[in-house]
PDB file of C-alpha atoms and ligand atoms in Angstrom:
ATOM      1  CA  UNK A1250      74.933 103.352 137.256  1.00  0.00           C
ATOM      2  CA  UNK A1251      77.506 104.038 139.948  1.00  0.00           C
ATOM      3  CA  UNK A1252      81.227 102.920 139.173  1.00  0.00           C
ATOM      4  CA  UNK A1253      82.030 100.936 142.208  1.00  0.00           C
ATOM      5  CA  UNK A1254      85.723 100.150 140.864  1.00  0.00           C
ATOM      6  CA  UNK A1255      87.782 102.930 139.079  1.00  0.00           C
ATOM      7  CA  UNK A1256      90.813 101.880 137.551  1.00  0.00           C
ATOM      8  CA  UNK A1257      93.314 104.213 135.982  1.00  0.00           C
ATOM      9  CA  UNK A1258      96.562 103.646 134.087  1.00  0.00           C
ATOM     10  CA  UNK A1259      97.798 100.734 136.658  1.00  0.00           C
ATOM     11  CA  UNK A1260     100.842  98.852 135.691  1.00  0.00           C
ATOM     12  CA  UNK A1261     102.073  96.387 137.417  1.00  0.00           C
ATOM     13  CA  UNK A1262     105.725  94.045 137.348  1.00  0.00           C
ATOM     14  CA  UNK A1263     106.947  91.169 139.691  1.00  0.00           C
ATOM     15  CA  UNK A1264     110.431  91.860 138.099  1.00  0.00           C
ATOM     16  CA  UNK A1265     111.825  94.669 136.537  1.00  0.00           C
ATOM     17  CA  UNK A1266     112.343  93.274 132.916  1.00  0.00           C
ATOM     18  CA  UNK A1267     108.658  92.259 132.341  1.00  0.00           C
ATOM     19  CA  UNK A1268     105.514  94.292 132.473  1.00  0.00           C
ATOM     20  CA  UNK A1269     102.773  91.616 133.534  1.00  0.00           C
ATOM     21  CA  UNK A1270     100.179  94.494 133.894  1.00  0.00           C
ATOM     22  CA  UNK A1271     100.707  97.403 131.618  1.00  0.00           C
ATOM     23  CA  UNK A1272      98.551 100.812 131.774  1.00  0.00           C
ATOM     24  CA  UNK A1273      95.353  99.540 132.369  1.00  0.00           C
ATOM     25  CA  UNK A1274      92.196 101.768 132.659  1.00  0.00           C
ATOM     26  CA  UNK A1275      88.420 101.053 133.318  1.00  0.00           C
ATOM     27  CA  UNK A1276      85.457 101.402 135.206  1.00  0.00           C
ATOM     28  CA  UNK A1277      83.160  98.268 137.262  1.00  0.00           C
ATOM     29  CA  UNK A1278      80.063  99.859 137.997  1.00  0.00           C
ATOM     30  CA  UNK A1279      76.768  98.591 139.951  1.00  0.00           C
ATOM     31  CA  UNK A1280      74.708  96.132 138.264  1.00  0.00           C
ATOM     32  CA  UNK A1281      76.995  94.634 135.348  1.00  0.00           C
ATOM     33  CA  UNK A1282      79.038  91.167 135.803  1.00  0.00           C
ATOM     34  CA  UNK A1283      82.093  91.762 134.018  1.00  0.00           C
ATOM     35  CA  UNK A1284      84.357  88.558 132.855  1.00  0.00           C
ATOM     36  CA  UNK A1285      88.123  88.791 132.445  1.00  0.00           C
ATOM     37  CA  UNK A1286      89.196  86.922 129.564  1.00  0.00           C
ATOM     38  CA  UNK A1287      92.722  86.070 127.873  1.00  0.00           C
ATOM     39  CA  UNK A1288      94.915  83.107 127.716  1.00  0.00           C
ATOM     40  CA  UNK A1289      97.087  81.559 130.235  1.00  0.00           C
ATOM     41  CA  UNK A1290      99.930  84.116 131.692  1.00  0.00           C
ATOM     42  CA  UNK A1291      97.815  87.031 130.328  1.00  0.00           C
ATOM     43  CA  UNK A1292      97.446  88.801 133.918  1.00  0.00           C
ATOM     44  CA  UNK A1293      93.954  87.762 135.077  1.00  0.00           C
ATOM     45  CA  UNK A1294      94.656  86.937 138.354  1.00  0.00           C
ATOM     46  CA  UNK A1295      97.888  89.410 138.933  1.00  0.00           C
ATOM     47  CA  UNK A1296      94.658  92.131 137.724  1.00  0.00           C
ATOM     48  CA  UNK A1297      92.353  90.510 140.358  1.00  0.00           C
ATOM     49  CA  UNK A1298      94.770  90.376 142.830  1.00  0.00           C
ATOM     50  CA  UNK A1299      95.970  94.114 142.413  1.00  0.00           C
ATOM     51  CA  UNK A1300      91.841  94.963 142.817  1.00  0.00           C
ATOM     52  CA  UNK A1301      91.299  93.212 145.942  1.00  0.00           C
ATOM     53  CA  UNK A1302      94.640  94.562 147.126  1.00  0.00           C
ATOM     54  CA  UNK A1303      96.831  91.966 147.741  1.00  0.00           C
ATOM     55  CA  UNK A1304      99.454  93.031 145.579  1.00  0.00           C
ATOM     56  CA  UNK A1305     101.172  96.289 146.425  1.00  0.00           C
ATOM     57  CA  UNK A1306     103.838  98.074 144.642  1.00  0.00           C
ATOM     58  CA  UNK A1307     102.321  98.858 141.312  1.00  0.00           C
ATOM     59  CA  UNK A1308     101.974 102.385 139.622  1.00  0.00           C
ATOM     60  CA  UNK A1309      98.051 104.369 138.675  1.00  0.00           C
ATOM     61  CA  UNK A1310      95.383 103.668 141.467  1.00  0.00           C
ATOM     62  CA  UNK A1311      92.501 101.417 142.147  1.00  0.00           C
ATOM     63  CA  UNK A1312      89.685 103.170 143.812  1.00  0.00           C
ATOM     64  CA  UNK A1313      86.928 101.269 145.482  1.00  0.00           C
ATOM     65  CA  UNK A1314      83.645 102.577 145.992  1.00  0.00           C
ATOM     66  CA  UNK A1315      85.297 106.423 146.070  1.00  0.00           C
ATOM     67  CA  UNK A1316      88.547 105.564 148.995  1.00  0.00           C
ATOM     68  CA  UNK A1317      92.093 104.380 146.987  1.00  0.00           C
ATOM     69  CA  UNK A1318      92.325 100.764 148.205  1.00  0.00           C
ATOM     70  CA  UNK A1319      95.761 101.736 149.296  1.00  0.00           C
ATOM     71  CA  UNK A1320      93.264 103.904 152.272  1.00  0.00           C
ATOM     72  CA  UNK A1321      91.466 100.837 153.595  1.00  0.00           C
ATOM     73  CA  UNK A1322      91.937  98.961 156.568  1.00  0.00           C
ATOM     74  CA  UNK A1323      91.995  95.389 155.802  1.00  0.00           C
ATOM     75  CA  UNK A1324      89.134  94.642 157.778  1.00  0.00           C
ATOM     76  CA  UNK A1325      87.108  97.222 156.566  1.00  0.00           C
ATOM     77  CA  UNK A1326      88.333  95.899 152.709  1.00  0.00           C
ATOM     78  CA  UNK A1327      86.564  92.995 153.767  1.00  0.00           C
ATOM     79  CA  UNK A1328      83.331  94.576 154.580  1.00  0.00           C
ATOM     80  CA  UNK A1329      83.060  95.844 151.058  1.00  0.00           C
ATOM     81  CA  UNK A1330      84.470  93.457 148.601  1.00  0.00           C
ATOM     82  CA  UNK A1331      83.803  90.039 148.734  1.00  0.00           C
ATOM     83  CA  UNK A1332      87.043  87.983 146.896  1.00  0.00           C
ATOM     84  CA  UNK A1333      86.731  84.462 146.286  1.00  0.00           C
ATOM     85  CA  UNK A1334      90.487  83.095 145.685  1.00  0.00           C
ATOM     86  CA  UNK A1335      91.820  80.420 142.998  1.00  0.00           C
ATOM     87  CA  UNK A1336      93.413  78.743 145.551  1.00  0.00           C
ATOM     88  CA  UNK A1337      92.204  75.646 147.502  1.00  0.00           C
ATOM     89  CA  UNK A1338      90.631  76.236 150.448  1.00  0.00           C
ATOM     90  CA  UNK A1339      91.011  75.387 153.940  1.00  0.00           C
ATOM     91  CA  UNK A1340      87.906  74.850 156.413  1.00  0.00           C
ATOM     92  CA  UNK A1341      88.678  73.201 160.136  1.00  0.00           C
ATOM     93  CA  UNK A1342      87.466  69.523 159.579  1.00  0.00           C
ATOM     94  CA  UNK A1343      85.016  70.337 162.902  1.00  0.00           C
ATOM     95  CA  UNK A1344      83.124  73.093 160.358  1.00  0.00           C
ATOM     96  CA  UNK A1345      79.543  72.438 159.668  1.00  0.00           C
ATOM     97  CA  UNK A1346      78.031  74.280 156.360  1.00  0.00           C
ATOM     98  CA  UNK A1347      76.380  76.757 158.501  1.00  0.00           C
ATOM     99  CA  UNK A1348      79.498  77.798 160.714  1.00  0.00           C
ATOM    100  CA  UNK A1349      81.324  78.295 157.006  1.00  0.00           C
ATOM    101  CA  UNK A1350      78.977  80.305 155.330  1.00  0.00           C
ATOM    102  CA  UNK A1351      78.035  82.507 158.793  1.00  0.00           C
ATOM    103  CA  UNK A1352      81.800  83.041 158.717  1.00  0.00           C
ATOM    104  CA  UNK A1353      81.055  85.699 155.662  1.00  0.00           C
ATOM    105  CA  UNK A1354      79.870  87.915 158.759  1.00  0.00           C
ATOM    106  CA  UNK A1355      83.324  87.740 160.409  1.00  0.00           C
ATOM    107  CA  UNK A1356      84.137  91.786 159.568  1.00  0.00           C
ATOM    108  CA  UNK A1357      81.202  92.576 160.986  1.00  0.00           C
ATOM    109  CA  UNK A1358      80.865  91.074 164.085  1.00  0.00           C
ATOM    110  CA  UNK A1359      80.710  93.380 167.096  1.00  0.00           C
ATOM    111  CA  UNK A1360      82.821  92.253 170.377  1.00  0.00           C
ATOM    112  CA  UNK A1361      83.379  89.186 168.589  1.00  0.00           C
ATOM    113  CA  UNK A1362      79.903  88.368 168.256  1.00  0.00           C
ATOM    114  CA  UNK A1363      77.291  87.709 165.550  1.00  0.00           C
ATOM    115  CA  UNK A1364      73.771  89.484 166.147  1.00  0.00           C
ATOM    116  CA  UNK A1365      70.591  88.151 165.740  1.00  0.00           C
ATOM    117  CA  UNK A1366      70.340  89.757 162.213  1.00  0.00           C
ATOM    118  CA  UNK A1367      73.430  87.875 161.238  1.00  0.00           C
ATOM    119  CA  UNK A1368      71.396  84.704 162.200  1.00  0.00           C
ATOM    120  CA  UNK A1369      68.287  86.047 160.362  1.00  0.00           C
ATOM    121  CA  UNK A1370      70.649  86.531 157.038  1.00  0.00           C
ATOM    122  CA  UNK A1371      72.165  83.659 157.833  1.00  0.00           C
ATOM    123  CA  UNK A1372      68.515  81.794 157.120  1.00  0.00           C
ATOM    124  CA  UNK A1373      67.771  83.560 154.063  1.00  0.00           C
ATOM    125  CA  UNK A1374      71.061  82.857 151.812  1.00  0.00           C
ATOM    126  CA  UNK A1375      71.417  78.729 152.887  1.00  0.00           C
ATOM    127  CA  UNK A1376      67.798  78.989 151.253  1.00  0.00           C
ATOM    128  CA  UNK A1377      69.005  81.131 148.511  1.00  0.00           C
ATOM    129  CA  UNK A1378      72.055  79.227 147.673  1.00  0.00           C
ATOM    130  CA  UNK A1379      69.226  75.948 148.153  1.00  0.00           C
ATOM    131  CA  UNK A1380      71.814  74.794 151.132  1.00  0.00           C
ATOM    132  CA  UNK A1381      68.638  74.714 153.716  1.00  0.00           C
ATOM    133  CA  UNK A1382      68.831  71.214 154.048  1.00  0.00           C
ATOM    134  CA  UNK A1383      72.483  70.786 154.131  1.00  0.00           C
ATOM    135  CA  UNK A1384      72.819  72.902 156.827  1.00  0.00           C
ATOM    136  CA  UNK A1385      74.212  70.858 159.969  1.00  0.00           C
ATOM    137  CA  UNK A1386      76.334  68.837 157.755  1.00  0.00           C
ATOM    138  CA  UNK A1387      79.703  68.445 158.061  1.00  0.00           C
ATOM    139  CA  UNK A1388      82.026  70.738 155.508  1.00  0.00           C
ATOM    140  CA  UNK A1389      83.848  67.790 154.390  1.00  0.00           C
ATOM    141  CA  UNK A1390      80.906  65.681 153.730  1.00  0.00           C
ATOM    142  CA  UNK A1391      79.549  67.384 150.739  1.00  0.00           C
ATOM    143  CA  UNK A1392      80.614  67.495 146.888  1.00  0.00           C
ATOM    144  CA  UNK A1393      82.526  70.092 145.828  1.00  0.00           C
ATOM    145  CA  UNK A1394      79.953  71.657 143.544  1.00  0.00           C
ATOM    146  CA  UNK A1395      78.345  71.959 146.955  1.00  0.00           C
ATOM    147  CA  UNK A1396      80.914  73.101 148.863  1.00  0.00           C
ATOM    148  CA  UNK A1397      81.447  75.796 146.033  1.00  0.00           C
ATOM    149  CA  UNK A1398      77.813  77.210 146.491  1.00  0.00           C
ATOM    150  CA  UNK A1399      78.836  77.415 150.262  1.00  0.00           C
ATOM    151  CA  UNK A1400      81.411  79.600 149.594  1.00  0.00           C
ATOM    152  CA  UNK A1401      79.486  81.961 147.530  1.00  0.00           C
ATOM    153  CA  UNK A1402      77.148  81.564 150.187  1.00  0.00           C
ATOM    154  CA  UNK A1403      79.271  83.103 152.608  1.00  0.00           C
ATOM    155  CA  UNK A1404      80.741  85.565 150.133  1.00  0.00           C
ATOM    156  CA  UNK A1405      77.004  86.778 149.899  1.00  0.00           C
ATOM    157  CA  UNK A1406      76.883  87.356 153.888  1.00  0.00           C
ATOM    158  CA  UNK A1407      78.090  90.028 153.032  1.00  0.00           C
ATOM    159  CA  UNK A1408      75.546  91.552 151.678  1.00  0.00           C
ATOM    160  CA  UNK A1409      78.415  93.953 149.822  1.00  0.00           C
ATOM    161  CA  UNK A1410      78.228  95.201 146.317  1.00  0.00           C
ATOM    162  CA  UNK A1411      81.451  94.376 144.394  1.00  0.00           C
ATOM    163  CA  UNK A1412      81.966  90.802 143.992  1.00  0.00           C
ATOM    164  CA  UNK A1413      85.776  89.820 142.678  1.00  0.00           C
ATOM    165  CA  UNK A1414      86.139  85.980 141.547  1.00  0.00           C
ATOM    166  CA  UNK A1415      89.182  84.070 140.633  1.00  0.00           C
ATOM    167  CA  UNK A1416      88.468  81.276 138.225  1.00  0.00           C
ATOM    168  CA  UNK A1417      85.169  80.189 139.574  1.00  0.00           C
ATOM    169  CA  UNK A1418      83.920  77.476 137.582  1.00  0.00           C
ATOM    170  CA  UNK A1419      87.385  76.382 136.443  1.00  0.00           C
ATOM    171  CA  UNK A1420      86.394  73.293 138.389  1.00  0.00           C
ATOM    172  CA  UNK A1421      82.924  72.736 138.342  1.00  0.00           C
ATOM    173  CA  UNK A1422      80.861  70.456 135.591  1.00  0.00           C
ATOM    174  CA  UNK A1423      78.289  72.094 133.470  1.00  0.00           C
ATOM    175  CA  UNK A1424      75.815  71.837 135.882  1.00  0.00           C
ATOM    176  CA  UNK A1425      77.376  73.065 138.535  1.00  0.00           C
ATOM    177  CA  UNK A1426      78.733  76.262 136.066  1.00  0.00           C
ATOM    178  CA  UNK A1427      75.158  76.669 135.555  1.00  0.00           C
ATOM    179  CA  UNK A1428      73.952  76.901 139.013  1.00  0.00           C
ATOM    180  CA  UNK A1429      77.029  79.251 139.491  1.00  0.00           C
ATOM    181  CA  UNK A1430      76.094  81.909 137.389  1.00  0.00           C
ATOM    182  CA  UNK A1431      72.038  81.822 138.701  1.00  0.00           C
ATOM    183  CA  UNK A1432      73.742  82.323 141.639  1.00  0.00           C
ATOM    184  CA  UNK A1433      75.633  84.935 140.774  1.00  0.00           C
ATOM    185  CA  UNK A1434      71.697  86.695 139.122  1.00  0.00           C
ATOM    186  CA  UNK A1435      70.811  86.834 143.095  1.00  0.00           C
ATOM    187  CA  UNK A1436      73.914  89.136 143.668  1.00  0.00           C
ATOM    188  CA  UNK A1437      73.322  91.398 141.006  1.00  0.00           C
ATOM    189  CA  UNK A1438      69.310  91.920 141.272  1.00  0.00           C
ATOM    190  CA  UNK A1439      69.009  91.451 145.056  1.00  0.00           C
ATOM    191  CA  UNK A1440      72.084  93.815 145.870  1.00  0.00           C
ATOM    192  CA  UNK A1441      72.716  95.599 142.276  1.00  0.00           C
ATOM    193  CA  UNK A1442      76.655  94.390 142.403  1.00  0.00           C
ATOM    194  CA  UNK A1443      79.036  94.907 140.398  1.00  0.00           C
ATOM    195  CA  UNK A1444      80.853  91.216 139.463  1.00  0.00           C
ATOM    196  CA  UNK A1445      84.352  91.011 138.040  1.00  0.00           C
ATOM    197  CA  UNK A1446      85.462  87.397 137.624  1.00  0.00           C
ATOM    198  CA  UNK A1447      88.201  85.927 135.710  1.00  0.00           C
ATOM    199  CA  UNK A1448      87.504  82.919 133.271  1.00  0.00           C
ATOM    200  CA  UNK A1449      88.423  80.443 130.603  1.00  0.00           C
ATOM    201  CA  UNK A1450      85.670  79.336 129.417  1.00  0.00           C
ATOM    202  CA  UNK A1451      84.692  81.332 126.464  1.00  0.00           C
ATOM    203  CA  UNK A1452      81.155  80.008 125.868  1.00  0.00           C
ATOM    204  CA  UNK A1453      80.438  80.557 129.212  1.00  0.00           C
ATOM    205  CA  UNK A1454      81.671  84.406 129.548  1.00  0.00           C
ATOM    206  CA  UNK A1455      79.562  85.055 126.370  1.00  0.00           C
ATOM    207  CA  UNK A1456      76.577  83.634 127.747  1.00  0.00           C
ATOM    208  CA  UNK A1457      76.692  85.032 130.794  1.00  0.00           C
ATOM    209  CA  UNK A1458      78.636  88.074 131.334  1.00  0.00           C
ATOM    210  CA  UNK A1459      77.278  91.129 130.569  1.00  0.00           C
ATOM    211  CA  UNK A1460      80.322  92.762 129.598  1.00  0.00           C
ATOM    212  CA  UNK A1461      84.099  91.254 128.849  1.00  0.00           C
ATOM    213  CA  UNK A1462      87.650  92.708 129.558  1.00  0.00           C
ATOM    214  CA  UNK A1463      89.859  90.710 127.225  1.00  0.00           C
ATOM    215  CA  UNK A1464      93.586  90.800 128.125  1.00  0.00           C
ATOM    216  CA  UNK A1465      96.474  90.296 126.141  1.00  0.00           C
ATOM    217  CA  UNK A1466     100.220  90.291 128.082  1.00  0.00           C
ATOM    218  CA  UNK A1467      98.473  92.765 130.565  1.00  0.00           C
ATOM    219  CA  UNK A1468      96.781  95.052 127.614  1.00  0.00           C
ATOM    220  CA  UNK A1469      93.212  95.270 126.939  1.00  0.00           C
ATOM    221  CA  UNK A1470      92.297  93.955 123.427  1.00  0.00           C
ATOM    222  CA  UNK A1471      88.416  94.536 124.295  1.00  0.00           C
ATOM    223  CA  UNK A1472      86.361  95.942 127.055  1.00  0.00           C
ATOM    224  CA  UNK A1473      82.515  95.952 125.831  1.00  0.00           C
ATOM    225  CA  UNK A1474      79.657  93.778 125.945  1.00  0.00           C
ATOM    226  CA  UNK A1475      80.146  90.636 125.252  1.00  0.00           C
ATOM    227  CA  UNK A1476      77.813  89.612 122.634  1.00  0.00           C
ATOM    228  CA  UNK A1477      79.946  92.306 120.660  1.00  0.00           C
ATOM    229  CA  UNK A1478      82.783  90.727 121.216  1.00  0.00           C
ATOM    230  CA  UNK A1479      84.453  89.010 117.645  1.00  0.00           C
ATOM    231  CA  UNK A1480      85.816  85.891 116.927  1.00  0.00           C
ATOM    232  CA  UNK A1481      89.052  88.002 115.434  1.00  0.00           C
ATOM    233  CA  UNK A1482      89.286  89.788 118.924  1.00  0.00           C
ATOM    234  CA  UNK A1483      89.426  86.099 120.430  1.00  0.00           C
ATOM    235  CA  UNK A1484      92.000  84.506 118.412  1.00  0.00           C
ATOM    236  CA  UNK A1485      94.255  87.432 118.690  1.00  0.00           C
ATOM    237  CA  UNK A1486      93.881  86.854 122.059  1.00  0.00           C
ATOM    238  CA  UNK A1487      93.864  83.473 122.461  1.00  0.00           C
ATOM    239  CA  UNK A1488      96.793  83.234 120.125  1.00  0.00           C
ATOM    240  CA  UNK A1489      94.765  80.773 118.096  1.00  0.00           C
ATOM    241  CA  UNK A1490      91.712  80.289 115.355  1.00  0.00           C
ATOM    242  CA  UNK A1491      88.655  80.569 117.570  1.00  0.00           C
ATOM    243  CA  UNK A1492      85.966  78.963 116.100  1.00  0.00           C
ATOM    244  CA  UNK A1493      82.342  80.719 114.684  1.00  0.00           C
ATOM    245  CA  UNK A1494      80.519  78.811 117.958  1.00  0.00           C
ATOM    246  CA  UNK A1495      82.371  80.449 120.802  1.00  0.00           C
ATOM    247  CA  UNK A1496      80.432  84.034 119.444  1.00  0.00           C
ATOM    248  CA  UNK A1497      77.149  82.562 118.435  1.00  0.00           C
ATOM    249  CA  UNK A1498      74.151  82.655 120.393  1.00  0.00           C
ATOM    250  CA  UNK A1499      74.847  79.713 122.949  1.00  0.00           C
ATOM    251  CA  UNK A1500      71.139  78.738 124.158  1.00  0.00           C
ATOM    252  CA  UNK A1501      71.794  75.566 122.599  1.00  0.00           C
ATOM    253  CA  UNK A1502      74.736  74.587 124.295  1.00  0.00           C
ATOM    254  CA  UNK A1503      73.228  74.584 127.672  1.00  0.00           C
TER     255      UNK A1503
HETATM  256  N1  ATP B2082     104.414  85.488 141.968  1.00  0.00           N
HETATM  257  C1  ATP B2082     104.875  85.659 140.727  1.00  0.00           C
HETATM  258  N2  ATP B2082     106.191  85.957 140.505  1.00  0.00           N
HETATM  259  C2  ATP B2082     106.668  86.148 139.252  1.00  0.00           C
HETATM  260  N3  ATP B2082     105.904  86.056 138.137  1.00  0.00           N
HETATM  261  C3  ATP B2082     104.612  85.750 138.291  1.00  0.00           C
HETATM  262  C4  ATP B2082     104.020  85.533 139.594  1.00  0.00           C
HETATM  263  N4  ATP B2082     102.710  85.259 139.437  1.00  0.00           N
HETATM  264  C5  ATP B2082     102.488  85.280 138.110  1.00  0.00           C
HETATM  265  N5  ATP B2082     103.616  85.582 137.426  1.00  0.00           N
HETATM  266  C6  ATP B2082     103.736  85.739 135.969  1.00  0.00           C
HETATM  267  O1  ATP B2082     102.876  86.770 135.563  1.00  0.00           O
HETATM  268  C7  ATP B2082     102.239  86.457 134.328  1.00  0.00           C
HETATM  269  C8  ATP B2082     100.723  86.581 134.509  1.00  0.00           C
HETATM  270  O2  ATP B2082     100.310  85.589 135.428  1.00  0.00           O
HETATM  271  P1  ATP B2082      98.796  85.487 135.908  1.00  0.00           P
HETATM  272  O3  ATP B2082      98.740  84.391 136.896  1.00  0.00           O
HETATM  273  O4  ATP B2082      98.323  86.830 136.295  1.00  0.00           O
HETATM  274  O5  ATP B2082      98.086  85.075 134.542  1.00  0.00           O
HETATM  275  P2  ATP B2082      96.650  84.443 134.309  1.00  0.00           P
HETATM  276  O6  ATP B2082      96.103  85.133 133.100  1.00  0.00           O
HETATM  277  O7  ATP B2082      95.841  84.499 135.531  1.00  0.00           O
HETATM  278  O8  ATP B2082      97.060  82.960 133.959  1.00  0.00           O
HETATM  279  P3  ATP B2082      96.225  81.584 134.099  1.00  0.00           P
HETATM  280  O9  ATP B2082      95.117  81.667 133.114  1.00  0.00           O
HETATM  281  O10 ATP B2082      97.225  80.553 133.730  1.00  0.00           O
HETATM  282  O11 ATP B2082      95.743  81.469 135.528  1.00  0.00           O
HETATM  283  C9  ATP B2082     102.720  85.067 133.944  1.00  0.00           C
HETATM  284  O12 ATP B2082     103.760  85.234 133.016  1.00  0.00           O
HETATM  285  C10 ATP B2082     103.253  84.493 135.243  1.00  0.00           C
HETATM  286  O13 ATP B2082     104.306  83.607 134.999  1.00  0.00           O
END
């Protein structure tokens, strides 16, 4: 397995007095999908936000695919980490499913134009992310659980191997959660990614994560596989009794 992410001793602080991240070290590497756990404030998304280099001024280093990510270019950042945000997004209203998703090809384009392989790729993930016969529709149009399979759609465009996700499914139904993560499957077998996402849901991180970071005021508590991962380890973490359920086998639940 190659370590597409290297992380080593990175703190981080938006003020002086508190440390939000504090001397974090770990590896991503090809082929896993790796959920960030802990409990509101714990420093999920600062982490996130530090990997996809958004937030500067911290101490250690975050190395992407062998270059500090202090040494990229943020266009060529794009190229090789596709970062879907928390935040709500916003698409023109004139935006038709296809136009968003072939938008994932933006860093690429040459002269300001897609190529013909663009096009071809283009094809191939609407079908993958079953958006084939949404295509021509009008962004706005659609239900959010569709619109977020567009925008993995387009994160896929780019055809990159390190995926970084911000609360995902923090608003999709059960069914849409599910479809999430098959769709997440297509970016680890098709390209062998690496997938780091932050989540809530603890059932769902168990289930289908291969591996968990679990952070407590910007410390790991636990960084192993998840179906390792105790029910002790959780409640420290989550500052409260979790249950047997949330670390038995969870077929049943879905
Ligand atoms: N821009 C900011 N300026 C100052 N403090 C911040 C800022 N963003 C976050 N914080 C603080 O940093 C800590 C970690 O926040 P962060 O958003 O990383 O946690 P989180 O685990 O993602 O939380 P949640 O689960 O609620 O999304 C919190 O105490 C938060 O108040």
């Amino acid at each position: 397995m190659n370590d597409v992410c290297i992380v080593e001793n990175l703190s981080f602080s938006y003020s002086p007095s508190k440390r939000i991240i504090d001397r974090l070290s770990f590896k991503i590497s090809n082929g896993e999908i790796v959920g960030i756990l802990g409990k509101n404030g714990s420093g999920k998304t600062t982490l996130i936000n530090l990997m996809t280099g958004f937030l500067k001024n911290y101490s250690g280093s975050i190395t992407i695919k062998g270059k500090d990510i202090e040494d990229y270019s943020l266009k060529e950042r794009a190229r090789v980490v596709s970062y879907i945000q928390q935040s709500r997004l916003s698409i023109p209203d004139y935006y038709s499913v296809e136009d968003f998703v072939l938008e994932g090809r933006r860093p690429f384009r040459k002269f300001g134009f897609y190529t013909e392989k663009d096009y071809e790729l283009l094809e191939k993930v609407l079908e993958q992310c079953s958006l084939g016969s949404y295509k021509t529709q009008h962004i706005n149009e659609i239900s959010g659980g569709e619109l977020q399979r567009c925008v993995f759609a387009k994160a896929l465009m780019k055809q990159c191997d390190l995926f970084i996700f911000d609360e995902p499914t923090s608003a999709m139904d059960i069914k849409y959660q599910k479809e999430f993560f098959e769709l997440l499957s297509i970016a680890k077998q098709e390209l062998n990614a690496a997938i780091v996402l932050s989540i809530h849901d603890i059932n769902l991180s168990i289930k289908y994560c291969d591996r968990l970071i679990v952070l407590n005021s910007g410390k790991i508590l636990y960084d192993g596989k998840s179906k390792f991962v105790t029910k002790e380890i959780l409640s420290a973490a989550f500052d409260t009794l979790v249950s047997e359920e949330c670390t038995a086998p969870l077929h049943f639940y879905y």
